[in-house]
JSON list of C-alpha atoms in Angstrom, two decimals:
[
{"chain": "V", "resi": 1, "resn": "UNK", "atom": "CA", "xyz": [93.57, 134.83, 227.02]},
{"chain": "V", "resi": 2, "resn": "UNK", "atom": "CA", "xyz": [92.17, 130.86, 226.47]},
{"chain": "V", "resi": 3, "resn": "UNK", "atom": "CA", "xyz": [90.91, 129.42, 224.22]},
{"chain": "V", "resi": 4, "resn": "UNK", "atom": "CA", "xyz": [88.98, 125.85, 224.10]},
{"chain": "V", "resi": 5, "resn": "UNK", "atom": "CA", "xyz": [90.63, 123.20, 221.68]},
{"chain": "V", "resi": 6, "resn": "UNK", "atom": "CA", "xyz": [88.93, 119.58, 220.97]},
{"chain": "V", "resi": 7, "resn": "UNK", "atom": "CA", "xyz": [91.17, 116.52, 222.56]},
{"chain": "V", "resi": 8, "resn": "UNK", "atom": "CA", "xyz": [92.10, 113.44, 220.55]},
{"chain": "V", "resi": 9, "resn": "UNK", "atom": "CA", "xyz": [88.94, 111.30, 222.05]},
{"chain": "V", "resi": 10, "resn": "UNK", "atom": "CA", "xyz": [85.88, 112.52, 220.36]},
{"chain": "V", "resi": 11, "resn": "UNK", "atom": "CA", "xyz": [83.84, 114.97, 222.37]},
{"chain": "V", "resi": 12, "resn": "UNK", "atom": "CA", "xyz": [86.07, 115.99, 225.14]},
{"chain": "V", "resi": 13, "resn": "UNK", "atom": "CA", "xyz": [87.46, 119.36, 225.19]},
{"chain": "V", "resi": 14, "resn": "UNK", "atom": "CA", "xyz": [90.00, 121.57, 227.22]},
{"chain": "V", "resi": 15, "resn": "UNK", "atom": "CA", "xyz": [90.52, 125.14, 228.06]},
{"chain": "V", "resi": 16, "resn": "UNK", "atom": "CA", "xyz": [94.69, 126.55, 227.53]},
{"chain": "V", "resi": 17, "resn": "UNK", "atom": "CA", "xyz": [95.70, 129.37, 228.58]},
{"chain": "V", "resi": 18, "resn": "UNK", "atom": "CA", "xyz": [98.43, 131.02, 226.69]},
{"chain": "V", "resi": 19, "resn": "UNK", "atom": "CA", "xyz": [100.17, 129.74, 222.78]},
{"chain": "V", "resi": 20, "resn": "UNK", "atom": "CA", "xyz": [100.50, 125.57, 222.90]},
{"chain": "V", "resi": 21, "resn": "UNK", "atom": "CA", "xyz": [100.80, 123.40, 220.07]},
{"chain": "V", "resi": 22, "resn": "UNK", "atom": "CA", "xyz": [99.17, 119.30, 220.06]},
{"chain": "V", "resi": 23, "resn": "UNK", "atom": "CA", "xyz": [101.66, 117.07, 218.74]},
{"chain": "V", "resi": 24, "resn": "UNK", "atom": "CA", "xyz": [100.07, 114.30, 216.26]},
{"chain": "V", "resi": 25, "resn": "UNK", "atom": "CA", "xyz": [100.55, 110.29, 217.95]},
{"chain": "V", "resi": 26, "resn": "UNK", "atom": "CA", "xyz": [98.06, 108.91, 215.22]},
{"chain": "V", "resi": 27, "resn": "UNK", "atom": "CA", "xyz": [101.12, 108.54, 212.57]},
{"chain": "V", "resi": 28, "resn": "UNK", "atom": "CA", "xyz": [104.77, 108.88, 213.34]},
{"chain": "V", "resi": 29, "resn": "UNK", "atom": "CA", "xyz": [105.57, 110.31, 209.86]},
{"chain": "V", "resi": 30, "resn": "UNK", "atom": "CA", "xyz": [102.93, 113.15, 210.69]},
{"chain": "V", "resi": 31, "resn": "UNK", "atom": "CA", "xyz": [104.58, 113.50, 214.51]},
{"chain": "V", "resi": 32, "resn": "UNK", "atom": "CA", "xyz": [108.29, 114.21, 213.22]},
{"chain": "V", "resi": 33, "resn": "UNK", "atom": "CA", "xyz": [106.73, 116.89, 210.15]},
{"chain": "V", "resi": 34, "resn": "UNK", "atom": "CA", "xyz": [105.11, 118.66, 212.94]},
{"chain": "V", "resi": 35, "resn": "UNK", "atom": "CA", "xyz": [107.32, 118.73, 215.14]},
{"chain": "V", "resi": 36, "resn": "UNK", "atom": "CA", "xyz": [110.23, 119.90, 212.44]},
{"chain": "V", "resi": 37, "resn": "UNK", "atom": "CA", "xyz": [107.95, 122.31, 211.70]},
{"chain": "V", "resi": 38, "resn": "UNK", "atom": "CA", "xyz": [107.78, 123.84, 215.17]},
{"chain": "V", "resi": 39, "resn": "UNK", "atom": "CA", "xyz": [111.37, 123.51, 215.85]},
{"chain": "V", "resi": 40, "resn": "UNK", "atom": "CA", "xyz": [112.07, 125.20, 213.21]},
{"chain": "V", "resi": 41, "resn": "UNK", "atom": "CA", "xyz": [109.76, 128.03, 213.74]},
{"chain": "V", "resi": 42, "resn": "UNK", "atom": "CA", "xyz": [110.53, 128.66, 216.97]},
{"chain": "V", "resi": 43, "resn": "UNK", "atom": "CA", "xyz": [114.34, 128.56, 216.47]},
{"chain": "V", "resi": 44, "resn": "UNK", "atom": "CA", "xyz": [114.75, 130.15, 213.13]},
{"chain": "V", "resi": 45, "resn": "UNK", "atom": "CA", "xyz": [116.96, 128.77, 210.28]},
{"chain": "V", "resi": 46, "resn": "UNK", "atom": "CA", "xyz": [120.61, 130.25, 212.19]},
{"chain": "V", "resi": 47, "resn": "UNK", "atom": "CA", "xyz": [123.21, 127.81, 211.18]},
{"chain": "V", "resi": 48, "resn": "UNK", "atom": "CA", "xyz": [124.50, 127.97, 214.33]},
{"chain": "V", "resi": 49, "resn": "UNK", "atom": "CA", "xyz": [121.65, 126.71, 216.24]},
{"chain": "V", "resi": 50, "resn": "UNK", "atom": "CA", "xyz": [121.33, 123.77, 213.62]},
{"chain": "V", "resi": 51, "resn": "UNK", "atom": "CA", "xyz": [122.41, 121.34, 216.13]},
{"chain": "V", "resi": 52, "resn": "UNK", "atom": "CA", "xyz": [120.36, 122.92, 218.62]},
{"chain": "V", "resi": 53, "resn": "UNK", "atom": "CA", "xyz": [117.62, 121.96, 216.52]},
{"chain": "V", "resi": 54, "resn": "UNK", "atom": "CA", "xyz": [118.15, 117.97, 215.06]},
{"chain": "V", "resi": 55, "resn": "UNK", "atom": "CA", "xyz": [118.50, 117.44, 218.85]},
{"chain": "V", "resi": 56, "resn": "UNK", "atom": "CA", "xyz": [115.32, 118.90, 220.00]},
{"chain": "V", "resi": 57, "resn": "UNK", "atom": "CA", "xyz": [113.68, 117.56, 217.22]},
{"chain": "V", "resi": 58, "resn": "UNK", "atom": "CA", "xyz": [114.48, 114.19, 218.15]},
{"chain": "V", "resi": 59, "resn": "UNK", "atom": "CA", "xyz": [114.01, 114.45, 221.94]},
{"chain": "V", "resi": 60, "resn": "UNK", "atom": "CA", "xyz": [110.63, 115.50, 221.30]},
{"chain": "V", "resi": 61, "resn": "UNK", "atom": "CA", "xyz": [110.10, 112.58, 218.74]},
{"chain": "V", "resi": 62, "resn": "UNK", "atom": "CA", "xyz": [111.63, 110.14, 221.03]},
{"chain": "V", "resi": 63, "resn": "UNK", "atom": "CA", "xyz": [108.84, 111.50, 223.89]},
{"chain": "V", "resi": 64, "resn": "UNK", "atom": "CA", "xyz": [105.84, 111.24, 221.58]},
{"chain": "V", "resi": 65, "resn": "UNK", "atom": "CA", "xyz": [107.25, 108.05, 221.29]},
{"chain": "V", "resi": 66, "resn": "UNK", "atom": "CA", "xyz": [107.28, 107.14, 224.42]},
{"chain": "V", "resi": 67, "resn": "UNK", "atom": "CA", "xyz": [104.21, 108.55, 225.18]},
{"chain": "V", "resi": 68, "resn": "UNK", "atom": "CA", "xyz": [102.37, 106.62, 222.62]},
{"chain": "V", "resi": 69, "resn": "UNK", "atom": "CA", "xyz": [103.73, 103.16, 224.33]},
{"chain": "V", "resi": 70, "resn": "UNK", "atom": "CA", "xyz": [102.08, 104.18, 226.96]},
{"chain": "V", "resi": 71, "resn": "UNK", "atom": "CA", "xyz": [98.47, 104.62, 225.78]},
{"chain": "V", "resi": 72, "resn": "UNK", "atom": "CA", "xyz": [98.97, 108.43, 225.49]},
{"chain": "V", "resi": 73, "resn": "UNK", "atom": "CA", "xyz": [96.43, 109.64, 223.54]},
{"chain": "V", "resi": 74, "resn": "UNK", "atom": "CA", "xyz": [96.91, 113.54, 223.77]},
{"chain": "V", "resi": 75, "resn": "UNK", "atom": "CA", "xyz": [100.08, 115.59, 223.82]},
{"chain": "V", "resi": 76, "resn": "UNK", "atom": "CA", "xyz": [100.16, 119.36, 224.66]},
{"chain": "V", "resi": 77, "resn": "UNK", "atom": "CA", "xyz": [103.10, 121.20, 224.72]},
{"chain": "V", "resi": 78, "resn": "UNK", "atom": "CA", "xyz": [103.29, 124.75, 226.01]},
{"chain": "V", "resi": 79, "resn": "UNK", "atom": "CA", "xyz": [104.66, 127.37, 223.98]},
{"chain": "V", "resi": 80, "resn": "UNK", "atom": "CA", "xyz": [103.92, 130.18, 226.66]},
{"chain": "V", "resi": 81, "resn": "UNK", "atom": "CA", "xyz": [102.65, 128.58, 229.42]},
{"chain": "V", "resi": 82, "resn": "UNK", "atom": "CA", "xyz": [100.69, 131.87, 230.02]},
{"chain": "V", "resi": 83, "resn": "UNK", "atom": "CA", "xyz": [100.67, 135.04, 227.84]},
{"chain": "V", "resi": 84, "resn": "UNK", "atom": "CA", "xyz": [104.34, 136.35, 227.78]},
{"chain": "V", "resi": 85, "resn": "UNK", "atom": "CA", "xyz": [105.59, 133.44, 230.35]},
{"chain": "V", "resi": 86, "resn": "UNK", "atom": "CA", "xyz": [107.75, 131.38, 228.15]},
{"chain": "V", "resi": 87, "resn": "UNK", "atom": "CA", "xyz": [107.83, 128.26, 230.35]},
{"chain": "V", "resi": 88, "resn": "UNK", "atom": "CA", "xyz": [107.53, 125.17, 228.45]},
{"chain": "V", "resi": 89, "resn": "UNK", "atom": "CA", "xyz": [105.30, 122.78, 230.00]},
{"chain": "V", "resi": 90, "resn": "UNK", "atom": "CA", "xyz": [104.10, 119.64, 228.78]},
{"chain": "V", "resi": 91, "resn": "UNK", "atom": "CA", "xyz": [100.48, 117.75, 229.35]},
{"chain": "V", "resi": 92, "resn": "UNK", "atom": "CA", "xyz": [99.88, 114.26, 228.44]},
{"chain": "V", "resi": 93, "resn": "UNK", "atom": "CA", "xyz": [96.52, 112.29, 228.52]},
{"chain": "V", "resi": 94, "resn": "UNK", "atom": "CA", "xyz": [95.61, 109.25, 228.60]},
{"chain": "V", "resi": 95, "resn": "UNK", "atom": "CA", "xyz": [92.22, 106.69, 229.27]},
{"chain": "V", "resi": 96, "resn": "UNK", "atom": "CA", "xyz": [92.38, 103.65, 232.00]},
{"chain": "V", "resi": 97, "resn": "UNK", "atom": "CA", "xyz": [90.63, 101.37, 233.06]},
{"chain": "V", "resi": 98, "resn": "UNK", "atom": "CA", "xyz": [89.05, 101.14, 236.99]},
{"chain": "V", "resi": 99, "resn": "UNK", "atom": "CA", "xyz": [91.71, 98.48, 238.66]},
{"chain": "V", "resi": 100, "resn": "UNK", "atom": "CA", "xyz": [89.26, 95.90, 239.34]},
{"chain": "V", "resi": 101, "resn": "UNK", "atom": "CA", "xyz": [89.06, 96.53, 243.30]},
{"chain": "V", "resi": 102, "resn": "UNK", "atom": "CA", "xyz": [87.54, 99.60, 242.58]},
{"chain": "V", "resi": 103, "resn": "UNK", "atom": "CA", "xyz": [85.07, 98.94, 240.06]},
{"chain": "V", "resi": 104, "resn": "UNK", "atom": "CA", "xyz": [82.30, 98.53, 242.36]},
{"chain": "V", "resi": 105, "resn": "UNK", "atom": "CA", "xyz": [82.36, 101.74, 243.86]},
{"chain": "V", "resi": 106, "resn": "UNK", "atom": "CA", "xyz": [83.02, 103.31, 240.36]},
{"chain": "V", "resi": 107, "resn": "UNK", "atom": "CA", "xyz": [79.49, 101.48, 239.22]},
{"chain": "V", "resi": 108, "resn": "UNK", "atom": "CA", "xyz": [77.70, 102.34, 241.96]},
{"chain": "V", "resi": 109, "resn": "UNK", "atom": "CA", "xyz": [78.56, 106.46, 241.28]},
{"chain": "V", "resi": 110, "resn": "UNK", "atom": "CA", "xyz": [80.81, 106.64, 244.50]},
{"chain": "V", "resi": 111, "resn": "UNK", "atom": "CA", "xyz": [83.62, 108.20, 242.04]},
{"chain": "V", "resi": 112, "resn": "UNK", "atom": "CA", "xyz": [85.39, 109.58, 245.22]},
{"chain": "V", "resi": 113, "resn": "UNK", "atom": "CA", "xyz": [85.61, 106.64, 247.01]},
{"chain": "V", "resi": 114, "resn": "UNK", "atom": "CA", "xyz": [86.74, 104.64, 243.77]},
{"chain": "V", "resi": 115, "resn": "UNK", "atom": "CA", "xyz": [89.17, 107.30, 243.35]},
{"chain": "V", "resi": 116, "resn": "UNK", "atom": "CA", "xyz": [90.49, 106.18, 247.23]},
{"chain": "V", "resi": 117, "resn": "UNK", "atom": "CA", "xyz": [90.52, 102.73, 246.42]},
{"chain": "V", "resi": 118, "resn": "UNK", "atom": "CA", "xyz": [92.40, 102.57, 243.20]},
{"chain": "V", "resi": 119, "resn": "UNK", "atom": "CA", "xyz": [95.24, 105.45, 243.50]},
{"chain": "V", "resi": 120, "resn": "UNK", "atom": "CA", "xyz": [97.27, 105.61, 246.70]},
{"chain": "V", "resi": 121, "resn": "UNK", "atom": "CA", "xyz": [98.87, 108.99, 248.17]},
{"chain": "V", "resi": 122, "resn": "UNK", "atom": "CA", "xyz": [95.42, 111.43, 245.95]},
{"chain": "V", "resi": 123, "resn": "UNK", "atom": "CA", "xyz": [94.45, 114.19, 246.96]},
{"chain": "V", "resi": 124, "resn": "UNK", "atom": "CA", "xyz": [91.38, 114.58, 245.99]},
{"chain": "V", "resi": 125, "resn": "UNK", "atom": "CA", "xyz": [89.71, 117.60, 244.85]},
{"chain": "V", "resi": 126, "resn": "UNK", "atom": "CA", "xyz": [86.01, 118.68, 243.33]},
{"chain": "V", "resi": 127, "resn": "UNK", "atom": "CA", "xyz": [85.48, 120.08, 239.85]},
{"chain": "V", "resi": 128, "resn": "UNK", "atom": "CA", "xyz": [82.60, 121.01, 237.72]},
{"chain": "V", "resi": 129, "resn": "UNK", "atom": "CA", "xyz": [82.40, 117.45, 236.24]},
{"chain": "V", "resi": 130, "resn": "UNK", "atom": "CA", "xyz": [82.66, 116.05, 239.91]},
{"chain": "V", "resi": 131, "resn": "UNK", "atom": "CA", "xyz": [85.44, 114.45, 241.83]},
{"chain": "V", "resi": 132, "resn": "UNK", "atom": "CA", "xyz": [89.19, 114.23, 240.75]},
{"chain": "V", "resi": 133, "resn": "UNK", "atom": "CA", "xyz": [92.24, 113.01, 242.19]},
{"chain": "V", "resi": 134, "resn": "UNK", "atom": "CA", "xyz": [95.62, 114.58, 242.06]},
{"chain": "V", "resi": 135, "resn": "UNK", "atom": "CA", "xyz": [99.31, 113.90, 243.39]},
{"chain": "V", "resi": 136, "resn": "UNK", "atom": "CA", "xyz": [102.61, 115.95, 242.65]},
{"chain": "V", "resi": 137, "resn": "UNK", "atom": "CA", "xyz": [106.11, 116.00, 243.41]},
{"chain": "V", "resi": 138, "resn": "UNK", "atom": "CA", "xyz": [108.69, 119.05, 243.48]},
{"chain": "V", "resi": 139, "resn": "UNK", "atom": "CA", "xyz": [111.91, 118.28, 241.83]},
{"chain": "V", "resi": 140, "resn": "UNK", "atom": "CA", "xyz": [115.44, 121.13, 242.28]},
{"chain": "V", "resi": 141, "resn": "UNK", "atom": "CA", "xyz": [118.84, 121.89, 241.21]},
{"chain": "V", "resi": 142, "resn": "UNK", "atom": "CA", "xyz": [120.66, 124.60, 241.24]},
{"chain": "V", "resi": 143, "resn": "UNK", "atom": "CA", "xyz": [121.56, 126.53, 238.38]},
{"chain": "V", "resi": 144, "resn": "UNK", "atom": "CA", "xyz": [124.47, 128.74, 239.34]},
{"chain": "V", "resi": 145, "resn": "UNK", "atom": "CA", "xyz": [122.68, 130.93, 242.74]},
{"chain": "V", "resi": 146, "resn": "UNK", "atom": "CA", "xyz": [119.66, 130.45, 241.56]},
{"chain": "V", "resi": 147, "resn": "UNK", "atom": "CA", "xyz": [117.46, 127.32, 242.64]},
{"chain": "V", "resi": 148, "resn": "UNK", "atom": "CA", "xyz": [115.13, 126.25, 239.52]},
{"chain": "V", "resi": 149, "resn": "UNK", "atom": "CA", "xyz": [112.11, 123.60, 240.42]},
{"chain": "V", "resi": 150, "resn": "UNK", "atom": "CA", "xyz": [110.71, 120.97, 238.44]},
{"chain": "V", "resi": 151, "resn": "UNK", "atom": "CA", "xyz": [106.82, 120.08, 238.66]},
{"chain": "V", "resi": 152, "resn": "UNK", "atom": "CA", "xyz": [105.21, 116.91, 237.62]},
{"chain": "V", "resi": 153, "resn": "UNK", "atom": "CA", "xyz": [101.77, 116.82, 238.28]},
{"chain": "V", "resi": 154, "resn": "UNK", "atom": "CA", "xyz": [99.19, 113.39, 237.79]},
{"chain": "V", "resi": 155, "resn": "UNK", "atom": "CA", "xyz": [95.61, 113.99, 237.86]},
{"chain": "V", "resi": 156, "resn": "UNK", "atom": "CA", "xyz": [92.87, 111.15, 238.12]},
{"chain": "V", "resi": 157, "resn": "UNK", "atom": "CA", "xyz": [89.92, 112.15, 236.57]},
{"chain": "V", "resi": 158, "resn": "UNK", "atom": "CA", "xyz": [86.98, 109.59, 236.67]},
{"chain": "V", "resi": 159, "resn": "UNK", "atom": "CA", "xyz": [84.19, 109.91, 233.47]},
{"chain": "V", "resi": 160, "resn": "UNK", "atom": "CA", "xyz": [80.97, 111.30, 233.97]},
{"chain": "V", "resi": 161, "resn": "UNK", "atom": "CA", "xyz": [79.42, 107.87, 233.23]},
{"chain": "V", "resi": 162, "resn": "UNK", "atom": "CA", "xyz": [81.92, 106.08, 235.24]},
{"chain": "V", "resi": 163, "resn": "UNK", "atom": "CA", "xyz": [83.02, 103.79, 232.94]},
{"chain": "V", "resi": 164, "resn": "UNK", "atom": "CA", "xyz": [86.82, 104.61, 233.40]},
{"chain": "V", "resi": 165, "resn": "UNK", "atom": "CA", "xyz": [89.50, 107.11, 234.32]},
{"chain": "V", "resi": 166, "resn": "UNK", "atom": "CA", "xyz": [90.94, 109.90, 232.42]},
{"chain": "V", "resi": 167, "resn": "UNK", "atom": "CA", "xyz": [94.78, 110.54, 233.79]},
{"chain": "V", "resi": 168, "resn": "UNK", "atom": "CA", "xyz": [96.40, 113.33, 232.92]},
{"chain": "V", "resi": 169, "resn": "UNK", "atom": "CA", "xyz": [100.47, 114.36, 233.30]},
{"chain": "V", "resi": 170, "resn": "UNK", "atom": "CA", "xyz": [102.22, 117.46, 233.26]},
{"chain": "V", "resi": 171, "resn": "UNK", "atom": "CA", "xyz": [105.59, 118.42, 233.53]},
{"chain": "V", "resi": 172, "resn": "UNK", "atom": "CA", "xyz": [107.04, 121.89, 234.36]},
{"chain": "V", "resi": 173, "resn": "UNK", "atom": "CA", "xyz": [110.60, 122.14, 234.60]},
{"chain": "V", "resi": 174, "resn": "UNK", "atom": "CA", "xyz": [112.85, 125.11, 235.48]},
{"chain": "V", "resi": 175, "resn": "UNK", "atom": "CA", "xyz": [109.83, 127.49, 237.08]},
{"chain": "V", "resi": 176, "resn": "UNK", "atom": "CA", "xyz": [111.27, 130.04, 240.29]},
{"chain": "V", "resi": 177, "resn": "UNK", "atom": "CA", "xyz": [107.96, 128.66, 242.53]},
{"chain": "V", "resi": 178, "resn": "UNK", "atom": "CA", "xyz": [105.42, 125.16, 242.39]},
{"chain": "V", "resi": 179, "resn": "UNK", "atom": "CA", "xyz": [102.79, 126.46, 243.88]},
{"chain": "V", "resi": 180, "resn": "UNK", "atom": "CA", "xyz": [101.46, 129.23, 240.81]},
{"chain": "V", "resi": 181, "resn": "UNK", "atom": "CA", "xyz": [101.96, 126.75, 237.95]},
{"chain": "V", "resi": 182, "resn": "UNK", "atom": "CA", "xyz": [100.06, 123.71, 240.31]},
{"chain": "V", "resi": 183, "resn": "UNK", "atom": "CA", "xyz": [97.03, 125.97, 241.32]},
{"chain": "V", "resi": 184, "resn": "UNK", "atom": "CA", "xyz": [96.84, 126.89, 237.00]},
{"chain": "V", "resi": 185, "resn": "UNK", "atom": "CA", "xyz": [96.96, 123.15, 236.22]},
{"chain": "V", "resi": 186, "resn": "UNK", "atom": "CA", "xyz": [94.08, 122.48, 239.01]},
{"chain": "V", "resi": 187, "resn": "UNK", "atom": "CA", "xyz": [92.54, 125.17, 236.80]},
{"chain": "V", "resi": 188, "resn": "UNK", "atom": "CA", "xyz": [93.52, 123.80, 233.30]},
{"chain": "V", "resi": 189, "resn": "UNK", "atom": "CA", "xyz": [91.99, 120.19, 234.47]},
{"chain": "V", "resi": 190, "resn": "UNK", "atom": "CA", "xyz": [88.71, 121.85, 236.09]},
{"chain": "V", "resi": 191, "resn": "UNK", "atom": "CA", "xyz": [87.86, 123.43, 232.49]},
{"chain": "V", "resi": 192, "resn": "UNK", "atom": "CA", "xyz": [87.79, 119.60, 231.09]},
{"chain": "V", "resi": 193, "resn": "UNK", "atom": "CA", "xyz": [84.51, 119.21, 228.68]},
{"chain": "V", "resi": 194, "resn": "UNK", "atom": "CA", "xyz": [83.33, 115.69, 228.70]},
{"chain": "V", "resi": 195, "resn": "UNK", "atom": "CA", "xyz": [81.27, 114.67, 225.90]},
{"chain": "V", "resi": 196, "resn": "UNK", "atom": "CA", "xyz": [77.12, 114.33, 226.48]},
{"chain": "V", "resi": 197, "resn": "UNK", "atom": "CA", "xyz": [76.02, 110.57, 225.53]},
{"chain": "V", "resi": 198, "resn": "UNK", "atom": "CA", "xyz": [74.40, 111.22, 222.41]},
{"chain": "V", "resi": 199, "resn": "UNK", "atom": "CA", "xyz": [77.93, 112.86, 220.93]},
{"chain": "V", "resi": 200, "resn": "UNK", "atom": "CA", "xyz": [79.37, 109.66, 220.64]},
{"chain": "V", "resi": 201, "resn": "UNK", "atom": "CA", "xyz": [77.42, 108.93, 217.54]},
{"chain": "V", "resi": 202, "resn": "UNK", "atom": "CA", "xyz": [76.05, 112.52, 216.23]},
{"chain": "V", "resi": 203, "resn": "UNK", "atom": "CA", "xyz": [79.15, 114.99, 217.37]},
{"chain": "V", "resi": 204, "resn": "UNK", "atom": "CA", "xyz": [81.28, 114.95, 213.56]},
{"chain": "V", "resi": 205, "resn": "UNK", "atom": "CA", "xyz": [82.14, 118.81, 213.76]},
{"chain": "V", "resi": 206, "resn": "UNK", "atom": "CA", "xyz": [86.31, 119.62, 213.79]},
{"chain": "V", "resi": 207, "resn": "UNK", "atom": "CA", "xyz": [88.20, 122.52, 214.91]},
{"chain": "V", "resi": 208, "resn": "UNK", "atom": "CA", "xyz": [90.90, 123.43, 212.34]},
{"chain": "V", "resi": 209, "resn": "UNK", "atom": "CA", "xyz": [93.52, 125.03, 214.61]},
{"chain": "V", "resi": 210, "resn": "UNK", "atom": "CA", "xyz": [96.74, 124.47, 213.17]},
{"chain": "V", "resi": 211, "resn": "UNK", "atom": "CA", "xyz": [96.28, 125.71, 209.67]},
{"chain": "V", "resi": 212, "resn": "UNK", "atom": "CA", "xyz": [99.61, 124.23, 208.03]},
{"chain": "V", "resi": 213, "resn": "UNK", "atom": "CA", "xyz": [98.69, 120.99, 209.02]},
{"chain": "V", "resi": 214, "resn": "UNK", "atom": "CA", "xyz": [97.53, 118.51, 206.40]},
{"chain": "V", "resi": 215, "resn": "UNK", "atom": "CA", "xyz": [96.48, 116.25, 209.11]},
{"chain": "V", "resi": 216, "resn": "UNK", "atom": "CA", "xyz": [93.96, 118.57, 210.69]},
{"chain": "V", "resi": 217, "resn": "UNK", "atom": "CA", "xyz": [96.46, 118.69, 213.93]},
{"chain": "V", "resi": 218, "resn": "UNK", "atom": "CA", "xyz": [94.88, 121.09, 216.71]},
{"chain": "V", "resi": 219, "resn": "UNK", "atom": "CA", "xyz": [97.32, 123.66, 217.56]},
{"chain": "V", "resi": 220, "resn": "UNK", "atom": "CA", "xyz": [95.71, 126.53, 219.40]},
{"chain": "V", "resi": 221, "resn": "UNK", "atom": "CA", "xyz": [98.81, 128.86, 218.70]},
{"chain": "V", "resi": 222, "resn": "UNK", "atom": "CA", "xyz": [98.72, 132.58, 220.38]},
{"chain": "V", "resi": 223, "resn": "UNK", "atom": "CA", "xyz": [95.27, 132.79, 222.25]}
]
């Protein structure tokens, strides 16, 4: 099951597959209550696993963090990465700018070739919005007999208009193969919604998806 859930920019959208949650980066007080909150309900209250949970609390905290030096402007994290596949995953988005070699090309609505000239080592791909670029890297180590991967993921995906680049990051550690969990991220990026022009000033509808949250936080939950 999917479901479509609104991204921080106004207007552009995104289909998940499976339960994830958005973590807040407008306000850090708001980031560390929702992320308490999801520790905790995904834990339980166990004394034992108390530890277990300051310290996830505050690695998470530390990466929205992080992530928010960065320009990040959306964080998803995975719950079940799929229905019943209890991967965690995490996606990250943020807007750039076309480096200024490229901008040309980017004007001129050769988004491909733009794509080229900017980013080094892309492959690059077609999607219902139009081109995209993506590169990835395979990470191991060995976890007793068993070999567990990590996948990182970086998709360059230029706007509609042209006016700059949406990059996207995930990261998928401890999965037994790359190659299903890359070819559902190729998926998760083709179901991107950009917004049409006129919703930059008329769009003002909200999806209410994470109904504990004073803040209005999108979580899609179990879809």
């Amino acid at each position: 099951m999917t479901r479509q859930v609104r991204m921080a920019p106004e207007g552009l959208r995104i289909v998940l597959p499976g339960s994830w949650t958005r973590i807040p980066l407008d306000d850090p007080k708001r980031t560390v209550e929702h992320v308490k909150r999801l520790v905790k309900r995904q834990a339980g209250n166990a004394d034992r696993l108390a530890r277990v949970r300051r310290e996830t609390v505050q690695d998470l905290v530390a990466s929205a963090r992080d992530a928010v030096q960065i320009g990040v402007h959306t964080y998803f994290m995975s719950l079940e990465i799929l229905p019943g596949v209890p991967f965690p995953a995490a996606l990250l988005f943020r807007d750039e700018d076309w480096p200024k070699a490229a901008r040309e090309q980017a004007a001129s609505g050769d988004r491909a070739g733009a794509l080229e000239t900017a980013y080094e080592g892309l492959e690059l791909g077609d999607a219902r919005y139009g081109p995209f670029g993506r590169r990835y890297e395979v990470g191991s180590q060995q976890v007793g007999e068993e070999e567990m991967l990590t996948l990182r993921l970086e998709y360059f995906v230029p706007y509609p208009d042209g006016s700059r680049v949406l990059l996207a990051r995930a990261n998928v550690p401890n999965v037994p193969q790359a190659e299903p969990f890359a070819l559902l991220f190729n998926e998760i990026i083709d179901s991107l919604g950009f917004p049409e022009p006129q919703d930059h000033d008329g769009d003002q509808d909200q999806d209410q998806v994470d109904r504990d949250s004073p803040a209005q936080i999108e979580e899609p939950g179990r879809v």
